[in-house]
Coordinates of C-alpha atoms and ligand atoms in Angstrom, one line a residue:
X1 CA -16.3 22.4 4.0
X2 CA -13.8 19.7 3.4
X3 CA -13.3 16.7 1.2
X4 CA -15.7 13.8 1.9
X5 CA -14.2 11.5 4.4
X6 CA -12.2 8.7 2.9
X7 CA -13.5 5.2 3.2
X8 CA -11.4 3.0 5.4
X9 CA -9.2 0.8 3.3
X10 CA -8.6 -1.6 6.2
X11 CA -5.3 -2.2 7.9
X12 CA -2.7 -2.8 5.3
X13 CA 0.3 -5.1 5.8
X14 CA 3.4 -3.4 7.1
X15 CA 5.9 -2.7 4.4
X16 CA 9.4 -1.4 4.2
X17 CA 10.6 1.5 2.0
X18 CA 13.7 3.6 1.6
X19 CA 11.6 6.7 1.9
X20 CA 8.2 7.9 2.8
X21 CA 7.2 11.3 1.4
X22 CA 4.3 13.2 3.0
X23 CA 2.3 15.3 0.5
X24 CA 1.9 15.3 -3.2
X25 CA 2.2 19.0 -4.0
X26 CA 5.1 20.6 -5.9
X27 CA 7.6 19.3 -3.3
X28 CA 6.4 15.8 -3.0
X29 CA 6.0 15.1 -6.7
X30 CA 9.5 16.3 -7.5
X31 CA 11.0 14.5 -4.5
X32 CA 9.5 11.2 -5.6
X33 CA 10.8 11.7 -9.1
X34 CA 14.4 12.3 -7.8
X35 CA 14.3 9.4 -5.4
X36 CA 13.2 7.1 -8.2
X37 CA 16.1 8.4 -10.3
X38 CA 18.4 7.2 -7.5
X39 CA 16.9 3.8 -7.5
X40 CA 15.3 4.2 -4.1
X41 CA 11.9 2.8 -3.2
X42 CA 9.6 5.7 -2.1
X43 CA 5.9 6.3 -1.6
X44 CA 3.9 9.4 -1.1
X45 CA 1.0 9.6 1.3
X46 CA -1.5 12.4 0.3
X47 CA -4.6 13.5 2.2
X48 CA -6.3 14.8 -0.9
X49 CA -7.9 12.7 -3.6
X50 CA -5.5 14.1 -6.2
X51 CA -2.1 15.7 -6.6
X52 CA -1.5 19.4 -6.2
X53 CA -1.2 20.2 -2.4
X54 CA -2.0 23.9 -1.9
X55 CA -3.3 24.0 -5.5
X56 CA -5.6 21.0 -4.8
X57 CA -7.3 22.6 -1.8
X58 CA -7.4 26.4 -2.6
X59 CA -10.2 26.5 -5.1
X60 CA -11.9 29.7 -4.1
X61 CA -13.1 32.0 -6.9
X62 CA -10.2 33.9 -8.3
X63 CA -7.5 31.7 -6.8
X64 CA -4.3 32.5 -8.7
X65 CA -0.6 32.4 -8.1
X66 CA 1.1 35.8 -7.3
X67 CA 4.3 34.7 -9.0
X68 CA 4.2 34.7 -12.8
X69 CA 3.5 31.4 -14.4
X70 CA 6.7 31.1 -16.5
X71 CA 8.7 31.4 -13.2
X72 CA 6.3 29.5 -11.0
X73 CA 6.9 26.1 -12.6
X74 CA 9.4 23.4 -12.5
X75 CA 12.8 24.0 -14.1
X76 CA 14.3 20.6 -13.7
X77 CA 13.1 19.2 -17.0
X78 CA 13.7 21.1 -20.2
X79 CA 11.4 18.8 -22.1
X80 CA 8.6 19.5 -19.6
X81 CA 9.1 23.2 -19.9
X82 CA 9.1 23.1 -23.7
X83 CA 5.9 21.1 -24.0
X84 CA 3.8 23.0 -21.5
X85 CA 2.1 26.2 -22.5
X86 CA 0.9 28.6 -19.9
X87 CA -2.0 30.7 -21.0
X88 CA -1.9 33.7 -18.7
X89 CA 0.8 35.9 -17.1
X90 CA -0.4 34.7 -13.7
X91 CA -1.7 31.1 -13.7
X92 CA -5.1 30.4 -12.2
X93 CA -5.5 27.6 -9.7
X94 CA -7.2 25.3 -12.2
X95 CA -4.4 25.7 -14.7
X96 CA -1.7 25.0 -12.0
X97 CA -3.6 22.0 -10.9
X98 CA -3.8 20.8 -14.6
X99 CA -0.1 21.3 -14.8
X100 CA 0.7 19.3 -11.7
X101 CA -1.5 16.5 -13.0
X102 CA 0.3 16.6 -16.3
X103 CA 3.6 16.4 -14.4
X104 CA 2.4 13.4 -12.3
X105 CA 1.2 11.6 -15.5
X106 CA 4.3 12.5 -17.6
X107 CA 6.7 11.1 -15.0
X108 CA 4.3 8.3 -14.1
X109 CA 4.2 9.3 -10.4
X110 CA 0.7 8.4 -9.4
X111 CA 1.5 4.7 -9.0
X112 CA 3.5 5.5 -5.9
X113 CA 1.0 7.8 -4.3
X114 CA -1.6 6.7 -1.8
X115 CA -4.4 9.3 -2.1
X116 CA -7.0 10.1 0.6
X117 CA -4.5 8.9 3.2
X118 CA -3.4 11.2 5.9
X119 CA -0.2 10.5 7.8
X120 CA -1.1 10.7 11.5
X121 CA 2.1 9.8 13.1
X122 CA 5.8 9.2 12.4
X123 CA 8.0 7.6 15.1
X124 CA 11.8 7.2 14.9
X125 CA 13.2 3.8 15.9
X126 CA 16.6 4.5 17.4
X127 CA 17.8 0.9 17.2
X128 CA 17.0 0.5 13.5
X129 CA 17.5 4.1 12.5
X130 CA 14.2 4.0 10.7
X131 CA 10.9 5.8 10.8
X132 CA 7.6 4.0 11.3
X133 CA 4.9 6.0 9.6
X134 CA 1.2 5.4 10.3
X135 CA -1.8 6.6 8.4
X136 CA -5.5 7.3 9.2
X137 CA -6.3 4.1 7.2
X138 CA -4.4 1.9 9.5
X139 CA -1.4 1.5 7.2
X140 CA 2.0 1.2 8.8
X141 CA 5.2 1.5 6.9
X142 CA 8.8 1.5 7.9
X143 CA 11.2 3.7 6.0
X144 CA 14.8 4.8 6.5
X145 CA 14.0 8.3 5.5
X146 CA 10.9 10.4 6.2
X147 CA 10.5 13.5 4.0
X148 CA 7.9 16.1 4.9
X149 CA 6.6 17.8 1.8
X150 CA 3.6 19.1 3.7
X151 CA 3.7 22.7 2.5
X152 CA 4.0 26.1 4.3
X153 CA 0.4 27.2 3.9
X154 CA -1.6 24.0 4.2
X155 CA -3.1 23.9 7.7
X156 CA -6.2 26.1 7.3
X157 CA -7.2 28.1 10.4
X158 CA -10.7 29.2 11.3
X159 CA -10.6 31.4 14.4
X160 CA -12.4 30.3 17.4
X161 CA -15.2 32.8 17.2
X162 CA -17.9 32.6 19.8
X163 CA -21.0 30.8 18.3
X164 CA -19.0 29.6 15.3
X165 CA -20.9 26.4 15.0
X166 CA -24.4 27.9 15.5
X167 CA -24.6 29.6 12.0
X168 CA -27.4 28.0 10.0
X169 CA -26.2 29.1 6.6
X170 CA -23.2 27.8 4.7
X171 CA -19.6 28.4 5.8
X172 CA -16.4 28.0 3.7
X173 CA -12.7 28.3 4.3
X174 CA -10.8 29.5 1.2
X175 CA -8.3 26.8 1.8
X176 CA -10.9 24.0 1.7
X177 CA -13.2 25.1 -1.1
X178 CA -15.8 22.7 -2.4
X179 CA -14.7 21.1 -5.6
X180 CA -18.1 21.6 -7.2
X181 CA -17.7 25.4 -6.7
X182 CA -20.2 27.7 -4.9
X183 CA -23.0 29.8 -6.4
X184 CA -23.4 32.9 -4.4
X185 CA -26.1 34.4 -6.6
X186 CA -28.7 36.3 -4.7
X187 CA -26.9 35.8 -1.4
X188 CA -25.7 38.0 1.4
X189 CA -22.1 36.9 1.9
X190 CA -19.8 37.8 4.8
X191 CA -16.1 37.5 4.1
X192 CA -13.8 37.5 7.2
X193 CA -10.2 38.4 6.5
X194 CA -8.4 40.6 4.0
X195 CA -5.3 38.7 3.1
X196 CA -4.3 37.4 -0.3
X197 CA -7.2 34.9 -0.5
X198 CA -9.8 37.5 0.3
X199 CA -8.2 40.1 -2.0
X200 CA -8.4 37.6 -4.9
X201 CA -11.9 36.2 -4.1
X202 CA -13.9 39.3 -3.0
X203 CA -14.0 40.9 -6.5
X204 CA -15.3 37.6 -7.9
X205 CA -17.8 36.9 -5.1
X206 CA -19.1 40.5 -5.4
X207 CA -19.9 40.0 -9.1
X208 CA -22.3 37.1 -8.0
X209 CA -23.7 37.9 -4.6
X210 CA -26.5 40.3 -3.8
X211 CA -24.3 41.8 -1.1
X212 CA -20.8 41.2 0.3
X213 CA -19.8 42.4 3.7
X214 CA -16.0 42.4 4.1
X215 CA -14.8 42.2 7.7
X216 CA -11.3 43.6 7.8
X217 CA -9.1 43.5 10.9
X218 CA -5.9 44.7 9.2
X219 CA -5.8 46.4 5.8
X220 CA -3.3 45.0 3.4
X221 CA -1.1 46.5 0.8
X222 CA -2.0 45.2 -2.7
X223 CA -0.6 46.0 -6.1
X224 CA -2.2 45.3 -9.5
X225 CA -1.4 42.1 -11.3
X226 CA -2.2 43.4 -14.7
X227 CA -3.0 39.8 -15.5
X228 CA -3.9 38.8 -19.1
X229 CA -3.1 36.2 -21.8
X230 CA 0.6 35.5 -22.1
X231 CA 1.8 37.1 -25.3
X232 CA 3.3 34.6 -27.8
X233 CA 6.5 36.7 -28.0
X234 CA 6.9 36.5 -24.2
X235 CA 6.7 32.7 -24.3
X236 CA 9.0 32.5 -27.3
X237 CA 11.6 34.7 -25.5
X238 CA 11.3 32.5 -22.4
X239 CA 11.8 29.3 -24.3
X240 CA 14.8 30.8 -26.1
X241 CA 16.5 32.0 -22.9
X242 CA 15.1 29.6 -20.4
X243 CA 18.4 28.3 -19.2
X244 CA 19.7 31.7 -18.5
X245 CA 16.5 33.0 -16.8
X246 CA 16.3 29.9 -14.7
X247 CA 19.9 30.2 -13.6
X248 CA 19.3 33.9 -12.6
X249 CA 16.2 33.0 -10.6
X250 CA 18.0 30.2 -8.8
X251 CA 20.6 32.6 -7.5
X252 CA 18.4 35.6 -7.0
X253 CA 17.4 36.7 -3.5
X254 CA 13.7 36.0 -4.0
X255 CA 14.1 33.3 -6.6
X256 CA 12.5 35.7 -9.0
X257 CA 13.6 37.7 -12.1
X258 CA 12.8 40.8 -10.1
X259 CA 14.8 43.5 -11.9
X260 CA 16.2 44.8 -8.6
X261 CA 17.3 48.4 -8.7
X262 CA 20.4 48.7 -6.5
X263 CA 19.8 52.4 -5.7
X264 CA 18.5 53.3 -2.2
X265 CA 15.2 55.1 -2.3
X266 CA 16.4 58.0 -0.2
X267 CA 19.2 58.8 -2.6
X268 CA 16.7 59.4 -5.4
X269 CA 15.0 62.9 -5.5
X270 CA 11.2 62.8 -4.9
X271 CA 10.3 63.1 -8.6
X272 CA 12.6 60.2 -9.6
X273 CA 11.2 58.1 -6.8
X274 CA 7.6 58.9 -7.9
X275 CA 8.3 58.0 -11.5
X276 CA 10.1 54.8 -10.5
X277 CA 7.1 53.7 -8.4
X278 CA 4.7 54.6 -11.1
X279 CA 6.7 52.6 -13.6
X280 CA 6.7 49.5 -11.3
X281 CA 3.0 50.0 -10.6
X282 CA 2.4 49.9 -14.4
X283 CA 4.4 46.7 -14.7
X284 CA 2.4 45.1 -11.9
X285 CA 3.0 42.4 -9.4
X286 CA 6.2 42.0 -7.3
X287 CA 8.1 44.4 -9.5
X288 CA 7.2 47.0 -6.9
X289 CA 9.6 45.2 -4.4
X290 CA 12.5 45.8 -6.7
X291 CA 12.0 49.6 -7.1
X292 CA 14.8 50.5 -4.6
X293 CA 17.4 48.5 -2.7
X294 CA 16.4 49.6 0.8
X295 CA 12.6 49.2 1.0
X296 CA 12.7 46.2 3.3
X297 CA 15.6 47.4 5.5
X298 CA 15.0 51.1 6.0
X299 CA 11.8 52.4 7.5
X300 CA 12.1 55.8 5.9
X301 CA 12.7 54.3 2.5
X302 CA 9.8 51.9 3.1
X303 CA 7.5 54.9 4.0
X304 CA 8.0 56.3 0.5
X305 CA 6.8 53.1 -1.1
X306 CA 4.0 52.7 1.4
X307 CA 2.8 56.2 0.9
X308 CA 2.8 55.7 -2.9
X309 CA 0.5 52.7 -2.6
X310 CA -1.8 54.6 -0.1
X311 CA -2.1 57.4 -2.6
X312 CA -3.1 54.9 -5.3
X313 CA -5.8 53.4 -3.0
X314 CA -7.1 56.9 -2.3
X315 CA -7.2 57.4 -6.1
X316 CA -9.1 54.2 -6.8
X317 CA -11.7 54.2 -4.0
X318 CA -14.3 56.8 -4.5
X319 CA -15.7 57.1 -0.9
X320 CA -13.0 58.8 1.1
X321 CA -14.2 57.2 4.4
X322 CA -13.9 53.7 2.8
X323 CA -10.6 54.5 1.3
X324 CA -9.3 55.7 4.7
X325 CA -10.3 52.3 6.2
X326 CA -8.4 50.5 3.5
X327 CA -5.1 52.3 4.1
X328 CA -2.5 50.1 5.8
X329 CA -0.7 52.2 8.3
X330 CA 0.6 50.2 11.2
X331 CA 3.3 48.1 9.5
X332 CA 5.9 48.6 6.7
X333 CA 4.9 47.7 3.2
X334 CA 5.9 44.1 2.2
X335 CA 6.5 43.0 5.8
X336 CA 3.2 41.2 5.6
X337 CA 3.1 39.4 2.2
X338 CA 2.4 42.0 -0.5
X339 CA -0.8 41.1 -2.2
X340 CA -1.3 41.1 -6.0
X341 CA -4.8 41.8 -7.1
X342 CA -7.2 42.2 -10.0
X343 CA -9.6 45.0 -9.2
X344 CA -9.7 44.6 -5.4
X345 CA -9.8 48.2 -4.3
X346 CA -12.2 49.1 -7.1
X347 CA -14.6 46.5 -5.8
X348 CA -15.3 48.8 -2.9
X349 CA -16.9 51.3 -5.4
X350 CA -19.7 48.8 -6.0
X351 CA -23.0 49.4 -4.3
X352 CA -23.2 45.7 -3.2
X353 CA -20.0 45.8 -1.2
X354 CA -19.6 47.0 2.4
X355 CA -16.3 47.2 4.3
X356 CA -16.5 46.7 8.0
X357 CA -13.6 47.7 10.2
X358 CA -13.2 44.7 12.5
X359 CA -10.4 46.5 14.4
X360 CA -12.5 49.3 15.7
X361 CA -15.8 47.3 15.7
X362 CA -14.6 43.7 16.4
X363 CA -16.5 40.6 15.5
X364 CA -18.1 39.5 18.8
X365 CA -20.1 36.5 17.8
X366 CA -21.3 34.3 15.0
X367 CA -25.0 33.9 15.3
X368 CA -27.5 31.4 13.8
X369 CA -28.4 34.1 11.2
X370 CA -25.1 35.8 10.6
X371 CA -22.6 37.8 12.6
X372 CA -22.5 40.4 15.2
X373 CA -19.8 43.1 15.7
X374 CA -19.6 45.4 18.7
X375 CA -21.7 47.8 16.6
X376 CA -24.2 46.0 14.4
X377 CA -25.7 42.7 13.5
X378 CA -25.4 41.3 9.9
X379 CA -27.8 38.8 8.4
X380 CA -25.9 36.5 6.1
X381 CA -26.6 33.5 3.9
X382 CA -23.0 32.4 3.8
X383 CA -19.7 33.1 5.6
X384 CA -16.4 32.8 3.9
X385 CA -13.4 32.4 6.3
X386 CA -10.5 33.9 4.4
X387 CA -8.6 33.7 7.7
X388 CA -5.4 32.0 6.6
X389 CA -3.3 29.2 7.9
X390 CA -1.2 28.0 10.8
X391 CA 1.7 28.8 8.5
X392 CA 5.1 26.9 8.2
X393 CA 4.7 24.7 11.3
X394 CA 0.9 23.9 11.4
X395 CA 1.0 21.0 8.9
X396 CA 4.0 19.4 10.8
X397 CA 2.4 20.0 14.2
X398 CA -0.7 18.2 13.0
X399 CA 1.3 15.0 12.7
X400 CA 2.5 13.2 15.8
X401 CA 6.2 13.2 15.0
X402 CA 8.5 11.6 17.6
X403 CA 12.3 11.6 17.4
X404 CA 14.9 10.2 19.7
X405 CA 13.7 9.2 23.1
X406 CA 10.2 9.6 22.0
X407 CA 10.4 13.4 22.1
X408 CA 7.6 15.0 20.2
X409 CA 8.4 17.6 17.5
X410 CA 5.6 19.8 18.9
X411 CA 7.3 19.7 22.3
X412 CA 10.7 20.5 20.8
X413 CA 9.1 23.5 19.0
X414 CA 7.0 24.7 21.9
X415 CA 9.1 28.0 22.0
X416 CA 9.1 28.2 18.2
X417 CA 10.6 26.1 15.4
X418 CA 14.3 25.2 15.5
X419 CA 16.0 23.6 12.6
X420 CA 19.4 23.4 10.8
X421 CA 19.0 25.1 7.4
X422 CA 15.2 24.5 7.6
X423 CA 16.1 21.0 6.3
X424 CA 16.7 18.9 9.4
X425 CA 16.0 18.9 13.2
X426 CA 18.3 17.8 16.0
X427 CA 16.9 14.8 17.7
X428 CA 15.0 13.7 14.5
X429 CA 17.6 11.8 12.4
X430 CA 16.7 11.0 8.8
X431 CA 13.7 13.3 8.8
X432 CA 13.8 16.1 6.2
X433 CA 11.5 19.1 5.9
X434 CA 11.1 20.5 2.4
X435 CA 10.9 24.3 2.7
X436 CA 10.9 23.9 6.5
X437 CA 11.0 26.9 8.9
X438 CA 14.5 28.4 8.8
X439 CA 14.7 28.2 5.0
X440 CA 13.9 30.8 2.4
X441 CA 10.6 29.0 1.5
X442 CA 7.7 31.6 1.4
X443 CA 10.1 34.5 0.9
X444 CA 11.2 33.0 -2.4
X445 CA 9.5 31.8 -5.5
X446 CA 8.3 28.5 -3.9
X447 CA 9.1 26.4 -6.9
X448 CA 12.7 27.5 -7.0
X449 CA 13.0 27.0 -3.2
X450 CA 11.4 23.5 -3.5
X451 CA 13.7 22.4 -6.3
X452 CA 16.7 23.6 -4.3
X453 CA 15.7 21.6 -1.3
X454 CA 14.7 18.5 -3.2
X455 CA 17.9 18.4 -5.1
X456 CA 19.9 18.9 -1.9
X457 CA 18.1 16.1 -0.1
X458 CA 18.4 13.8 -3.1
X459 CA 22.1 14.4 -3.4
X460 CA 22.5 13.9 0.3
X461 CA 20.7 10.5 0.2
X462 CA 22.9 9.5 -2.7
X463 CA 26.0 10.5 -0.7
X464 CA 24.7 8.5 2.4
X465 CA 24.2 5.4 0.2
X466 CA 27.6 5.7 -1.4
X467 CA 29.3 6.1 2.0
X468 CA 27.2 3.4 3.7
X469 CA 25.7 5.9 6.2
X470 CA 22.6 4.7 8.0
X471 CA 21.7 8.0 9.7
X472 CA 22.2 11.7 9.4
X473 CA 21.2 14.2 12.0
X474 CA 21.8 17.9 12.6
X475 CA 24.2 18.6 15.5
X476 CA 23.0 20.7 18.5
X477 CA 25.7 23.3 17.8
X478 CA 24.8 23.6 14.1
X479 CA 21.2 24.0 14.8
X480 CA 21.8 26.6 17.5
X481 CA 24.0 28.6 15.3
X482 CA 21.6 28.4 12.4
X483 CA 18.6 29.5 14.5
X484 CA 20.7 32.5 15.8
X485 CA 21.7 33.3 12.2
X486 CA 18.1 33.2 11.0
X487 CA 17.1 35.6 13.7
X488 CA 20.1 37.9 13.3
X489 CA 19.4 38.3 9.5
X490 CA 15.6 38.8 10.1
X491 CA 16.5 41.6 12.6
X492 CA 18.4 43.5 10.0
X493 CA 15.1 44.0 8.1
X494 CA 11.8 45.5 8.9
X495 CA 10.0 42.2 8.7
X496 CA 9.7 41.5 12.4
X497 CA 7.8 44.7 12.9
X498 CA 4.6 43.3 11.3
X499 CA 2.1 41.0 13.0
X500 CA 2.2 38.6 10.1
X501 CA 1.9 34.9 9.7
X502 CA 5.7 34.9 9.1
X503 CA 6.0 35.5 12.9
X504 CA 2.9 33.4 13.8
X505 CA 1.0 36.4 14.9
X506 CA -2.3 35.2 13.3
X507 CA -2.5 32.2 15.6
X508 CA -3.3 33.0 19.3
X509 CA -0.6 31.6 21.6
X510 CA 1.9 30.8 18.8
X511 CA 5.4 31.8 19.9
X512 CA 6.5 35.0 18.0
X513 CA 9.5 33.8 15.9
X514 CA 10.3 35.0 12.4
X515 CA 10.1 31.6 10.7
X516 CA 11.5 31.9 7.1
X517 CA 15.1 32.7 6.3
X518 CA 15.5 36.1 4.7
X519 CA 19.2 35.9 3.7
X520 CA 18.1 35.2 0.1
X521 CA 17.7 32.1 -1.9
X522 CA 21.0 32.5 -3.8
X523 CA 23.1 33.0 -0.7
X524 CA 21.3 30.2 1.1
X525 CA 21.8 27.8 -1.9
X526 CA 25.5 28.5 -1.7
X527 CA 25.6 27.8 2.0
X528 CA 23.8 24.5 1.6
X529 CA 26.1 23.5 -1.3
X530 CA 29.2 24.4 0.7
X531 CA 28.0 22.4 3.7
X532 CA 27.4 19.4 1.5
X533 CA 30.8 19.8 -0.3
X534 CA 32.5 19.8 3.2
X535 CA 31.1 16.3 3.9
X536 CA 27.8 17.6 5.4
X537 CA 29.2 20.0 8.0
X538 CA 27.1 20.4 11.0
X539 CA 25.5 17.0 10.6
X540 CA 26.4 13.8 12.5
X541 CA 26.7 10.8 10.1
X542 CA 26.6 7.3 11.5
X543 CA 27.5 4.3 9.4
X544 CA 25.3 1.9 11.4
X545 CA 22.2 2.3 13.6
X546 CA 23.1 3.9 16.9
X547 CA 21.1 3.8 20.1
X548 CA 21.5 7.4 21.1
Ligands
NA7_601 P1 -3.7 35.6 5.5 O1 -2.8 36.4 4.6 O2 -3.1 35.0 6.8 O3 -4.9 36.5 5.8 C1 -5.9 36.1 6.8 C2 -6.8 37.2 7.1 O4 -7.7 36.8 8.0 C3 -6.1 38.5 7.6 O5 -6.7 39.6 7.0 C4 -6.4 38.4 9.1 O6 -6.3 39.6 9.8 C5 -7.8 37.8 9.1 N1 -8.1 37.2 10.3 C6 -7.5 36.1 10.9 N2 -8.1 35.9 12.1 C7 -9.0 36.8 12.3 C8 -10.0 37.1 13.3 N3 -10.0 36.4 14.4 N4 -10.8 38.2 13.2 C9 -10.7 38.9 12.1 N5 -9.9 38.7 11.0 C10 -9.0 37.7 11.2 O7 -4.2 34.3 4.7 P2 -4.6 34.2 3.2 O8 -5.2 32.9 3.0 O9 -5.3 35.4 2.7 O10 -3.2 34.2 2.5 C11 -2.2 33.4 2.9 C12 -1.0 33.4 1.9 O11 -1.4 32.6 0.7 C13 -0.7 34.7 1.3 O12 0.1 35.5 2.1 C14 0.0 34.3 0.0 O13 1.3 33.9 0.2 C15 -0.8 33.1 -0.5 P3 -4.9 40.1 10.4 O14 -4.1 40.5 9.3 O15 -4.3 38.9 11.2 O16 -5.3 41.2 11.4

C-alpha cells in the first residue's frame, strides 16, 4: 500500500543550516528556491522517493486537479510559464508530477533534497533559538528556521473498520497508490468513500473491473469538468495576458479567475437563475461557485444551486432509486468541497456498478473475503479506501514538534489548531507552516496560496537578517485575535454546517473547528502585507537568543 521502506542510511553527522524545509511538493520546492535566492543554506527532507508531495502519492486512476492547469501552476517565473505547455484543461496527476520534476530540474533543486527521509521530530532549543530536526534515518540537523511544507491533504486516513486487517485480497488507499498501477481486470472491487478521489477513480475502475461496489456514506455534489485538450488559442491568450490574469488570481477570493457574478441568487427571477446555472454547468468546474454572490452565505440562495445540481443528477442516472441515493440533501452545496468529475453519475448506469448506501446500511466489518454491511455480505477481490485524509493538521501532528518548554504542538492543538495567520504558532518561534490552518489554503487555488505564503516567509527571513533578529514568534494576543477572527468569518458563511474535513468531522475524536480561513485570498494577502509593512505586527522579534 505504501512505498517500499527506505534503507537506513546510517546516522549522519550533525550539520547546521539556516533552514530546514519539510516536504518537496509545490510549497517546499518554491520555498527552497526563494531561500537560495536570499543566500540562505536550506535543505528539504522528503518522505517520498521523488518530488511532488500530494502529486507524488495520489496516483489512483483518474487522479486529476480540480483547478484548471493554466491556473494551477507556479506564477513566480515568467520563463518557466512560457516554456511549459499544459496539454489538458485539467491536468492529470502524471502531467503535474512531470511539471514538478521539470521545476526541480530547471532550478537545480534536487541537490538540496534528501529523499526517502521522513522528519520524525523537531525540537526548539530556547537557548540557541534554533530547531533540532531529526529524521527516520538517524540524521540530526540544527537550523535557525524550520519550515513545514507538509501539505493539507497528505496524512491518508483509513478508518478503523472492524476486521480491517483480516481481508485476504488487496487493499489500496487512493493517497498511497502503487507506482506500478493496479490492474482490476476481472475483479470485484469495493470502493469505500465518495469524495473527490472516489468520484475521479470510480469511472475508471468501473471500465476495468468485472464489478464495482461503491459504499457511500454521504453523497457529494459534483459538477462536470468538461475536460479535454487545451485549445491552442486558450494557451496563446493565457501567454499573452498572463501577467494580468495572474494578478487577478492573486487578489481574488479563491485565487481563481472565477468570473464571480455579484448579483444575489434570490434577486434573480427563477428563469434567470435557471439559465445562469445551466450556463455555468456547460462551462464546467468551479464556474458553478461564481453563479451568484450569496451561494455560500445564504441558505435559501444555496438551496437554488443545490436543487439545480440534484435535478441534473436525476436527469443523468437512469434508475430513480439509485439517483435518489446519490442526491446530497443534508448540507449546503459547496460546504463540503465541490467535486469536479468526468462521467461520475453516468457510471451508475453501468450494469457492473452497484451503489450501497452506507448510511442506512453501515459497513459493519471487513471480512477475509470482503465486506459486510448491516444488510448484506459482499465478496471482493480488492478494496479501495477512498476515505480521505486527516486534513490540515494530520501531517503536522505526525511529527513530534516541540516548542518552548518542550510543549508538544499536538498538546497545544488538542482543542483544535491555533495559529497567527496560519503562518506561525505562539510558543513555537522560528517555525513556519506553509498553508497552515487559519490561512486560505484549501479554500483557494493552492498554488496561489502557497506562493503568497512562501513569498511572505522569504521576505520575513530577509527582514530578520537585515535587522539582526534571531527569533520571531507570534504573540499570544495576536494569535488569540486571529483565531477569533477566523471563526467569526467562518460563521458568517454556511461552511460550518457541513460535516466536512474542513471541520475535522471525518476523523473520529478530532475537535470540530473550521480550519481554513474563508476571508478570501486577496483580503488575506493584504492583511499579511500590512502586518509585514508595520514591522511584523503581532510578532515578537528578538535580536539575540532568549531563554523564555
Ligand atoms: P474526502 O473528500 O474526505 O472523502 C472521503 C470519503 O470517505 C467520504 O465520502 C467519506 O464519507 C468516506 N468515509 C470516510 N470514513 C468513512 C467510514 N468510516 N465509512 C464510510 N465512509 C467513510 O477525501 P478524498 O480523498 O476523496 O478528497 C480529499 C480532497 O482531495 C478533496 O476534497 C479535494 O480537495 C482533493 P463522509 O463524507 O465522511 O460521510
